[in-house]
PDB file of C-alpha atoms in Angstrom:
ATOM      1  CA  MET M 183       0.037   0.007  -0.022  1.00  0.00           C
ATOM      2  CA  GLY M 184       1.452   3.332  -1.047  1.00  0.00           C
ATOM      3  CA  GLU M 185       4.587   1.821  -2.479  1.00  0.00           C
ATOM      4  CA  ASN M 186       5.807   3.010  -5.840  1.00  0.00           C
ATOM      5  CA  THR M 187       6.878   0.054  -7.937  1.00  0.00           C
ATOM      6  CA  GLU M 188       7.599   2.061 -11.052  1.00  0.00           C
ATOM      7  CA  SER M 189      11.234   2.695 -11.907  1.00  0.00           C
ATOM      8  CA  ARG M 190      12.401   6.282 -12.020  1.00  0.00           C
ATOM      9  CA  VAL M 191      14.211   7.735 -14.945  1.00  0.00           C
ATOM     10  CA  THR M 192      17.412   9.518 -13.910  1.00  0.00           C
ATOM     11  CA  LEU M 193      19.164  12.059 -16.005  1.00  0.00           C
ATOM     12  CA  PRO M 194      22.957  11.843 -16.392  1.00  0.00           C
ATOM     13  CA  SER M 195      25.109  14.377 -14.578  1.00  0.00           C
ATOM     14  CA  GLY M 196      28.718  15.283 -14.414  1.00  0.00           C
ATOM     15  CA  PRO M 197      30.962  13.604 -16.972  1.00  0.00           C
ATOM     16  CA  GLU M 198      28.068  11.371 -18.213  1.00  0.00           C
ATOM     17  CA  ARG M 199      26.092  14.454 -19.245  1.00  0.00           C
ATOM     18  CA  VAL M 200      25.965  15.026 -23.013  1.00  0.00           C
ATOM     19  CA  LYS M 201      27.054  18.400 -24.287  1.00  0.00           C
ATOM     20  CA  GLY M 202      24.162  20.688 -25.074  1.00  0.00           C
ATOM     21  CA  THR M 203      21.842  19.378 -22.377  1.00  0.00           C
ATOM     22  CA  HIS M 204      22.454  22.207 -20.004  1.00  0.00           C
ATOM     23  CA  HIS M 205      20.621  25.491 -19.928  1.00  0.00           C
ATOM     24  CA  ARG M 206      21.756  28.097 -22.432  1.00  0.00           C
ATOM     25  CA  ASP M 207      23.407  31.230 -21.028  1.00  0.00           C
ATOM     26  CA  VAL M 208      20.796  33.926 -20.278  1.00  0.00           C
ATOM     27  CA  ASP M 209      22.531  37.260 -20.734  1.00  0.00           C
ATOM     28  CA  GLY M 210      25.819  35.617 -19.885  1.00  0.00           C
ATOM     29  CA  TYR M 211      24.730  34.611 -16.357  1.00  0.00           C
ATOM     30  CA  GLY M 212      24.403  30.911 -17.037  1.00  0.00           C
ATOM     31  CA  ASN M 213      21.501  28.898 -15.666  1.00  0.00           C
ATOM     32  CA  PRO M 214      18.246  30.929 -15.476  1.00  0.00           C
ATOM     33  CA  ILE M 215      17.821  29.825 -11.807  1.00  0.00           C
ATOM     34  CA  THR M 216      21.249  31.250 -11.036  1.00  0.00           C
ATOM     35  CA  GLN M 217      20.287  34.523 -12.649  1.00  0.00           C
ATOM     36  CA  GLN M 218      17.080  34.681 -10.567  1.00  0.00           C
ATOM     37  CA  LEU M 219      19.010  34.067  -7.347  1.00  0.00           C
ATOM     38  CA  ARG M 220      21.447  36.859  -8.270  1.00  0.00           C
ATOM     39  CA  ILE M 221      18.575  39.266  -8.923  1.00  0.00           C
ATOM     40  CA  VAL M 222      16.930  38.331  -5.642  1.00  0.00           C
ATOM     41  CA  GLY M 223      20.229  38.794  -3.824  1.00  0.00           C
ATOM     42  CA  GLN M 224      20.837  42.190  -5.434  1.00  0.00           C
ATOM     43  CA  ARG M 225      17.327  43.372  -4.578  1.00  0.00           C
ATOM     44  CA  ARG M 226      17.732  42.246  -0.970  1.00  0.00           C
ATOM     45  CA  ARG M 227      21.028  44.117  -0.648  1.00  0.00           C
ATOM     46  CA  GLU M 228      19.546  47.284  -2.127  1.00  0.00           C
ATOM     47  CA  ALA M 229      16.552  46.988   0.266  1.00  0.00           C
ATOM     48  CA  GLU M 230      18.887  46.545   3.253  1.00  0.00           C
ATOM     49  CA  GLU M 231      20.921  49.580   2.249  1.00  0.00           C
ATOM     50  CA  LYS M 232      17.699  51.631   1.807  1.00  0.00           C
ATOM     51  CA  LEU M 233      16.463  50.498   5.266  1.00  0.00           C
ATOM     52  CA  ASP M 234      19.872  51.497   6.823  1.00  0.00           C
ATOM     53  CA  ARG M 235      19.635  54.944   5.249  1.00  0.00           C
ATOM     54  CA  HIS M 236      16.100  55.435   6.557  1.00  0.00           C
ATOM     55  CA  LEU M 237      17.089  54.289  10.051  1.00  0.00           C
ATOM     56  CA  GLN M 238      20.104  56.655  10.053  1.00  0.00           C
ATOM     57  CA  GLU M 239      17.870  59.557   8.973  1.00  0.00           C
ATOM     58  CA  ALA M 240      15.373  58.708  11.649  1.00  0.00           C
ATOM     59  CA  ARG M 241      18.092  58.646  14.382  1.00  0.00           C
ATOM     60  CA  LYS M 242      19.302  62.077  13.230  1.00  0.00           C
ATOM     61  CA  ARG M 243      15.837  63.556  13.548  1.00  0.00           C
ATOM     62  CA  ASP M 244      15.416  62.372  17.170  1.00  0.00           C
TER      63      ASP M 244
END
């Protein structure tokens, strides 16, 4: 009950991987997931800098 008896298909990785099966470069950043992570990180850093500026301005006003 609840057991999966079907075999799973695994994709080759590392040296077994055939050339051309990886993601194409998106604007030179490589994998689209990597690009998304970089964008999220950049936005987070910008938001943290903005928050720091606002906090410093608030401290000066007090």
